[in-house]
Every structure is written in C-alpha cells, then in structure tokens.
C-alpha cells in the first residue's frame, strides 16, 4: 500500500513535470505565432521575412540536434523541419493565415494515441518525443485564442494607440497583449487541462506519467490500481483547472473585469 | 498649417474613391469643420492626415513638410487625435489614458500628474472622483470628454477631432462647445473637426468644408456658406432656415445702436413728453439710478398716468454685446416687441437692437 502511494506520488511529480515542460514551450511558441498572424505586415521587408522563415526552419533542426545528440537523427530532422516550416509560415501570414489555423486544427483532430503511435517510428520513444507531441497538441487553443483575443479588440482602440504615436512594439506590449490577456489565458487554461489528461497516454511511448499507473494496473489485472489512477488523473486535471482559473482572474486587468 | 493637395484615396476592392481629388488649405490656428453625409470620406481624410493610412494619390503638407518625408511616430505625437468612437484604453484608468502621450514624450512624473488634473478640470470631471476610474465606469458623454482630454494632454499644435461631442446631450454639448471655443481663443491650435451637425459646424467653424462622395463641394466661412450656398446640395444641407442661422453668426455688438436717448424713472412726466417728441420714435427706454433698464414708455400712454411708474411697460429681456442676433431675435419674439436693449455685464444700459436693423442686414447681404 505504502509502496503504491509512493509510486503514485512519484508518477504525479513526473506527470506534472511533463505537463509543465510541454506547456512552457507550447505557450511561448503559440503566443508568439498568435501575435504574428495578427500583424498585417511585419516584417515589411520581404528579404527579412524570408530570412526569419529560414531561421525558424533551421531552429527546428537545431533543436533536433540538441535533443538527440547521441542518437541517429535522420528521421527526426524531418519532423522538426516540418515543425519549423509550420512555425515559419507565420511570416507569410497574409496568404497563409488560414492555412496555419487549418493545419493546426487538423492536428487537433488526430486522436492523441494515434499521434503518439505516428511518432514512435519517426522519433522513437522517450520524454522529448512525448513533449514534441504534446506541444503540437497544446498550441492550437492558445494560437486560436491569441489570434481571436487580439483581432476582437475594438479597432478604435488600436487606431487611437497608433494615432497617438505608439510604435508597433508598444502597441503589442502595452495595448494588444494586456487587453487580449484574459482570452489568451483562457486558451492556456483549456490547453493545459487537455494536456494534463493526454499526458497520461504519453506513458505509451515511455515518458513517465500517471498513465503508467493505469497501465501497470492493467497488466497486473488490478482494478483498484486502474481506478485509483483514473480518478487521480481526473483530480489532477480539476486541480490544474481550478488553479489556472485563479491565475486567469489574477491576470485580467482591473478595467476589463466584469463585476 | 495643413495643406491637402489633390488628395485621392481608393480603398482596396472599392470601386469608388472614398476621397476624390480633394484640395484644401487649413490656415494655422483656425478651426476647419469637415461636414457631409455619412460615408462621404471625413474619417478617411483624418486618417490620412494622421498617417494611419496612406493616400492613393496627392500630397499632404504640414507646415510645408510632406508628411511622407517625416517620421510618422513623431508626427502623430504632435497631433491630438480624437477618434470616432473614442477608443479609450479599457485596461487603463482615466488618468493613465490621459497621460499616454505625455508618457510617450517622457515628461517628468509631477508634470504629467499636473496635466491630468488640469485636463479633468477642463472637461468638467472632478479629478479625485474620476482619476482612478476605468472607462467602463463612465457614461458615453464622459468617455468622449476624456477622449478630448487625452488628445489635448500633450498640448499638440494640431488637433484632429472626429465627432468629438457626438454622444453628449444638447446641453452638455453646447457647454463643451463653448468651453472648447474658449480654450481655442487662448491656445490657437489648428483644428480639423468632423461633425454631422450643421449647427455645430456654424458655431465652431472658422472655415467649413462641405463634402459629398469624397469630393469637396464648398469651402468657406460659415457666413459665406450660409449666404451663398454653391448649389442645391449645400443649401439643402445647411437647411431652409439658413437665413435664420446666419443670425447665430452675428454678434449684438456689431449691429447695436449705442447713442440711444433714455429717461430715468425719477424724471418728471413733462420732461419725458418733451424727450419723446425730439426722437422720431414713439417710445423711450426707462432706466433706474443704477443705469439698469426697467422697461419702456409709449407716447400714447403718456396722457393716461401721472407718474412714469404707472405707465411703464415690460420690455424683452436684455442681451449682452457678446450674444448673437439669434438670441436677440428670440427674446424679442418672446414678448412680441420690435426692439431689445443691450446691457453690459454690470447690467447697465448701453444700447439697443431693433428688428428693422436685423431684417435690413439679412436681406441686404442676401442680394449681394
Ligand atoms: N477600411 C475600409 N475599407 C474599405 N472601404 C472603406 C474603409 N473605410 C471606409 N471605407 C469606405 O469609404 C467611404 C468613406 O468612409 P468614411 O469612414 O471616411 O466616412 P465618414 O464620412 O467618416 O462617415 P461617417 O460620417 O459615417 O463617419 C465609405 O463609403 C466607406 O464604406
Ligand atoms: Mg466617420
């Protein structure tokens, strides 16, 4: 019994670590690309735009090299290049804005277990592969909400910001982001809760998470273990949701609160 | 000075230009009103002057500088822009909203605080009460006033105002207009002011530009536009009561008669009879010891009573030299009399305005 509780606690820690690790990347990537696709024409210079695109392509390859230093990486590069390509698309958003959102929603419709299955032959098993899959999964609600949050701001507000002489960066940081923050936070909350559940499946490809508890239960034929694992994952998601709800409220600027 | 030269704006995908070959010169320190039906390109014009959108053709000069050749951000900070629909920042307090441009210009803190207080007082909102509120906690009219304060805060030489008082009730609106004219008299900014309201245009404008479908139909002083509408569209636009509206442009001081014979209420009745024979009127104004007008006496009444007090009649309520002829006429009509006396701010009698003068004035200039 004590041993099982011990295992449960260890796996909870691993699970939380996996979720947080994935979310940090997902949030960073998704918020930035969400902001980028709302900008009508940045960077203005086409050459600079192409350079940024190539950088994001190679950033993918670079990450692949860093993550898999000791393994043969030929297939993995392709995945990361594709990912870099995908992120790089934001620099051509005028044409491809909808394509980006579309690709992202296709990813969302792939069942998570299938996605992990897809990744095993290409990436192999392990923590980072799980992270890659989770980040792909987590980013859609955040990109969506960042995009929706910023584009739904009253145009008179952004106009007056520009009309009064704020620079583009000032408009993003001082006006767009704070006003869209509650919506972005809602996206982050949704996607974190989702990932908190999906992370359980990551046990399949060898990333330690609470799913392992259930899988052990299945292989040992212990209903108790399966049930405990399942309920505990549920509780974990609910706690995450409650906690992020608090954070969301805390992040909402006073002038935007409904009371 | 703002100079627009053959300005054209065609929005992508639209067939008709929003602004069509428009040339206007707005002198320094003047208020220029842009007026015209909805969709005639007023906002588009302001957005081009501010550099928010670039013209399809033509040029914009500000103090002889082509605006495409100067730094846009710098340019905008020297231009107060009151946007249609106000666009206050919902996540900032009123004080933070007003101090946006001063902060961008990196003014010292205490100076900014001062400006915020002064601006709030100027627009008639108690600083202590409103400073820390958020825009959502203000009424529509108050939001607009804060919008004006925000644009004025950094004391820009140029103001672009897109229907700044549109949401205010008529009384507040008139108060804001007066306040604004009063300020303008002291600060002499170059102002481009958009409105739908022809009365507001006549009251506020040094110059009025009437637009239709992006074209400039007529550009001139309010009096010029009221007395000589260029075509049917303009005369319809300014209204069939344009002749009456012109009265709102002329001040009493410009037409009043100053050397008017008057009698004191203490004067003996015989002296009054003598006086009334000498003027070619059949009445005289009566004043008291403090020079305040009390009413008037008619020649025909002089036989009826023994003292002036018994036969004095009620007069139309007096006007000030700074009032318009519209007020004067309205006061006369209220009592059905053909004359009104003018008093200074100590309520002392200084002259009169008669209906004859008004009719002559208007019919004369109409025939010019
Ligand atoms: N961003 C835009 N894209 C395309 N067409 C536009 C755009 N903005 C305005 N227009 C069109 O240009 C014309 C002029 O619009 P504008 O906003 O300047 O009118 P306005 O005179 O300010 O009207 P209102 O008095 O209703 O504010 C309109 O026909 C409008 O439909
Ligand atoms: Mg408009």
Tab-separated table of N, CA and C in Angstrom, chain A residues 18-86:
chain	number	residue	atom	x	y	z
A	18	UNK	N	6.134	16.741	-16.868
A	18	UNK	CA	5.896	16.589	-18.305
A	18	UNK	C	4.931	17.670	-18.813
A	19	UNK	N	3.858	17.875	-18.040
A	19	UNK	CA	2.863	18.869	-18.452
A	19	UNK	C	3.484	20.265	-18.474
A	20	UNK	N	4.165	20.617	-17.381
A	20	UNK	CA	4.724	21.975	-17.298
A	20	UNK	C	5.766	22.187	-18.391
A	21	UNK	N	6.632	21.198	-18.561
A	21	UNK	CA	7.689	21.297	-19.565
A	21	UNK	C	7.083	21.535	-20.954
A	22	UNK	N	6.050	20.759	-21.290
A	22	UNK	CA	5.427	20.907	-22.613
A	22	UNK	C	4.731	22.251	-22.737
A	23	UNK	N	4.055	22.647	-21.666
A	23	UNK	CA	3.270	23.879	-21.738
A	23	UNK	C	4.156	25.104	-21.903
A	24	UNK	N	5.318	25.092	-21.247
A	24	UNK	CA	6.209	26.247	-21.375
A	24	UNK	C	6.543	26.480	-22.849
A	25	UNK	N	6.901	25.380	-23.543
A	25	UNK	CA	7.211	25.517	-24.969
A	25	UNK	C	5.972	25.913	-25.771
A	26	UNK	N	4.887	25.211	-25.475
A	26	UNK	CA	3.669	25.456	-26.245
A	26	UNK	C	3.230	26.909	-26.117
A	27	UNK	N	3.251	27.433	-24.875
A	27	UNK	CA	2.797	28.810	-24.654
A	27	UNK	C	3.700	29.779	-25.404
A	28	UNK	N	5.019	29.585	-25.244
A	28	UNK	CA	5.952	30.502	-25.892
A	28	UNK	C	5.737	30.517	-27.404
A	29	UNK	N	5.685	29.325	-27.988
A	29	UNK	CA	5.554	29.243	-29.444
A	29	UNK	C	4.193	29.775	-29.898
A	30	UNK	N	3.140	29.354	-29.201
A	30	UNK	CA	1.792	29.672	-29.670
A	30	UNK	C	1.451	31.151	-29.497
A	31	UNK	N	1.852	31.746	-28.376
A	31	UNK	CA	1.519	33.161	-28.180
A	31	UNK	C	2.247	34.003	-29.222
A	32	UNK	N	3.533	33.689	-29.417
A	32	UNK	CA	4.286	34.470	-30.399
A	32	UNK	C	3.682	34.312	-31.796
A	33	UNK	N	3.381	33.053	-32.185
A	33	UNK	CA	2.820	32.921	-33.539
A	33	UNK	C	1.413	33.491	-33.608
A	34	UNK	N	0.654	33.404	-32.509
A	34	UNK	CA	-0.673	34.030	-32.469
A	34	UNK	C	-0.583	35.526	-32.693
A	35	UNK	N	0.405	36.166	-32.049
A	35	UNK	CA	0.582	37.609	-32.240
A	35	UNK	C	1.002	37.897	-33.679
A	36	UNK	N	1.967	37.087	-34.164
A	36	UNK	CA	2.495	37.336	-35.509
A	36	UNK	C	1.404	37.284	-36.569
A	37	UNK	N	0.490	36.309	-36.452
A	37	UNK	CA	-0.508	36.235	-37.520
A	37	UNK	C	-1.545	37.354	-37.441
A	38	UNK	N	-1.560	38.106	-36.345
A	38	UNK	CA	-2.493	39.239	-36.314
A	38	UNK	C	-1.893	40.484	-36.951
A	39	UNK	N	-0.556	40.521	-37.058
A	39	UNK	CA	0.081	41.708	-37.635
A	39	UNK	C	-0.095	41.685	-39.148
A	40	UNK	N	-0.615	42.750	-39.726
A	40	UNK	CA	-0.878	42.733	-41.160
A	40	UNK	C	0.396	42.614	-41.997
A	41	UNK	N	1.417	43.322	-41.648
A	41	UNK	CA	2.607	43.228	-42.481
A	41	UNK	C	3.856	43.495	-41.657
A	42	UNK	N	4.299	42.463	-41.024
A	42	UNK	CA	5.565	42.568	-40.321
A	42	UNK	C	6.331	41.294	-40.527
A	43	UNK	N	7.570	41.269	-40.824
A	43	UNK	CA	8.335	42.477	-41.171
A	43	UNK	C	7.987	42.930	-42.578
A	44	UNK	N	8.108	44.236	-42.793
A	44	UNK	CA	7.727	44.803	-44.086
A	44	UNK	C	8.670	44.321	-45.185
A	45	UNK	N	9.946	44.239	-44.803
A	45	UNK	CA	10.966	43.862	-45.767
A	45	UNK	C	10.853	42.374	-46.144
A	46	UNK	N	10.691	42.093	-47.420
A	46	UNK	CA	10.461	40.706	-47.836
A	46	UNK	C	11.693	39.837	-47.585
A	47	UNK	N	12.856	40.412	-47.795
A	47	UNK	CA	14.094	39.676	-47.561
A	47	UNK	C	14.172	39.244	-46.102
A	48	UNK	N	13.876	40.190	-45.216
A	48	UNK	CA	13.917	39.913	-43.782
A	48	UNK	C	12.919	38.809	-43.437
A	49	UNK	N	11.773	38.861	-44.103
A	49	UNK	CA	10.742	37.863	-43.863
A	49	UNK	C	11.256	36.474	-44.252
A	50	UNK	N	11.907	36.393	-45.413
A	50	UNK	CA	12.452	35.115	-45.854
A	50	UNK	C	13.527	34.614	-44.911
A	51	UNK	N	14.350	35.561	-44.431
A	51	UNK	CA	15.407	35.162	-43.503
A	51	UNK	C	14.791	34.574	-42.230
A	52	UNK	N	13.765	35.250	-41.702
A	52	UNK	CA	13.112	34.767	-40.485
A	52	UNK	C	12.514	33.382	-40.707
A	53	UNK	N	11.980	33.174	-41.895
A	53	UNK	CA	11.394	31.874	-42.218
A	53	UNK	C	12.466	30.785	-42.184
A	54	UNK	N	13.596	31.087	-42.829
A	54	UNK	CA	14.678	30.104	-42.867
A	54	UNK	C	15.223	29.847	-41.465
A	55	UNK	N	15.303	30.933	-40.662
A	55	UNK	CA	15.770	30.762	-39.283
A	55	UNK	C	14.862	29.794	-38.532
A	56	UNK	N	13.542	29.970	-38.695
A	56	UNK	CA	12.653	29.098	-37.928
A	56	UNK	C	12.731	27.660	-38.435
A	57	UNK	N	13.019	27.513	-39.725
A	57	UNK	CA	13.222	26.180	-40.283
A	57	UNK	C	14.440	25.520	-39.628
A	58	UNK	N	15.537	26.282	-39.550
A	58	UNK	CA	16.767	25.713	-39.009
A	58	UNK	C	16.734	25.600	-37.494
A	59	UNK	N	15.911	26.451	-36.857
A	59	UNK	CA	15.758	26.352	-35.410
A	59	UNK	C	15.225	24.965	-35.077
A	60	UNK	N	14.301	24.467	-35.923
A	60	UNK	CA	13.773	23.124	-35.724
A	60	UNK	C	14.889	22.089	-35.773
A	61	UNK	N	15.731	22.203	-36.793
A	61	UNK	CA	16.839	21.253	-36.957
A	61	UNK	C	17.808	21.339	-35.781
A	62	UNK	N	18.049	22.572	-35.364
A	62	UNK	CA	18.976	22.795	-34.255
A	62	UNK	C	18.463	22.109	-32.997
A	63	UNK	N	17.164	22.292	-32.739
A	63	UNK	CA	16.570	21.656	-31.564
A	63	UNK	C	16.700	20.142	-31.664
A	64	UNK	N	16.485	19.620	-32.867
A	64	UNK	CA	16.615	18.175	-33.058
A	64	UNK	C	18.028	17.718	-32.689
A	65	UNK	N	19.017	18.476	-33.108
A	65	UNK	CA	20.405	18.119	-32.810
A	65	UNK	C	20.683	18.160	-31.319
A	66	UNK	N	20.138	19.182	-30.656
A	66	UNK	CA	20.388	19.321	-29.228
A	66	UNK	C	19.718	18.185	-28.451
A	67	UNK	N	18.485	17.880	-28.827
A	67	UNK	CA	17.738	16.870	-28.084
A	67	UNK	C	18.279	15.457	-28.304
A	68	UNK	N	18.745	15.195	-29.502
A	68	UNK	CA	19.104	13.808	-29.827
A	68	UNK	C	20.582	13.664	-30.138
A	69	UNK	N	21.430	14.277	-29.326
A	69	UNK	CA	22.845	14.280	-29.673
A	69	UNK	C	23.402	12.879	-29.876
A	70	UNK	N	22.944	11.915	-29.063
A	70	UNK	CA	23.616	10.627	-29.095
A	70	UNK	C	22.950	9.612	-30.007
A	71	UNK	N	21.848	10.024	-30.634
A	71	UNK	CA	21.146	9.040	-31.454
A	71	UNK	C	21.248	9.406	-32.931
A	72	UNK	N	21.035	8.390	-33.793
A	72	UNK	CA	20.918	8.728	-35.211
A	72	UNK	C	19.648	9.553	-35.408
A	73	UNK	N	19.741	10.632	-36.171
A	73	UNK	CA	18.622	11.560	-36.135
A	73	UNK	C	17.966	11.840	-37.473
A	74	UNK	N	18.312	11.098	-38.499
A	74	UNK	CA	17.832	11.473	-39.834
A	74	UNK	C	16.323	11.705	-39.917
A	75	UNK	N	15.491	10.781	-39.390
A	75	UNK	CA	14.040	10.968	-39.486
A	75	UNK	C	13.580	12.146	-38.654
A	76	UNK	N	14.252	12.269	-37.506
A	76	UNK	CA	13.804	13.295	-36.563
A	76	UNK	C	13.937	14.672	-37.174
A	77	UNK	N	15.010	14.848	-37.929
A	77	UNK	CA	15.200	16.156	-38.550
A	77	UNK	C	13.996	16.527	-39.394
A	78	UNK	N	13.487	15.546	-40.089
A	78	UNK	CA	12.352	15.843	-40.966
A	78	UNK	C	11.179	16.387	-40.159
A	79	UNK	N	10.886	15.742	-39.029
A	79	UNK	CA	9.783	16.210	-38.194
A	79	UNK	C	10.016	17.646	-37.736
A	80	UNK	N	11.227	17.887	-37.247
A	80	UNK	CA	11.480	19.224	-36.719
A	80	UNK	C	11.524	20.270	-37.829
A	81	UNK	N	11.994	19.837	-38.998
A	81	UNK	CA	11.988	20.772	-40.118
A	81	UNK	C	10.557	21.125	-40.485
A	82	UNK	N	9.714	20.099	-40.494
A	82	UNK	CA	8.305	20.341	-40.782
A	82	UNK	C	7.711	21.310	-39.764
A	83	UNK	N	8.090	21.071	-38.529
A	83	UNK	CA	7.573	21.930	-37.475
A	83	UNK	C	8.075	23.363	-37.639
A	84	UNK	N	9.365	23.478	-37.924
A	84	UNK	CA	9.939	24.800	-38.159
A	84	UNK	C	9.276	25.480	-39.352
A	85	UNK	N	9.018	24.665	-40.358
A	85	UNK	CA	8.347	25.178	-41.551
A	85	UNK	C	6.971	25.724	-41.179
A	86	UNK	N	6.306	24.955	-40.364
A	86	UNK	CA	4.974	25.336	-39.926
A	86	UNK	C	5.009	26.660	-39.158
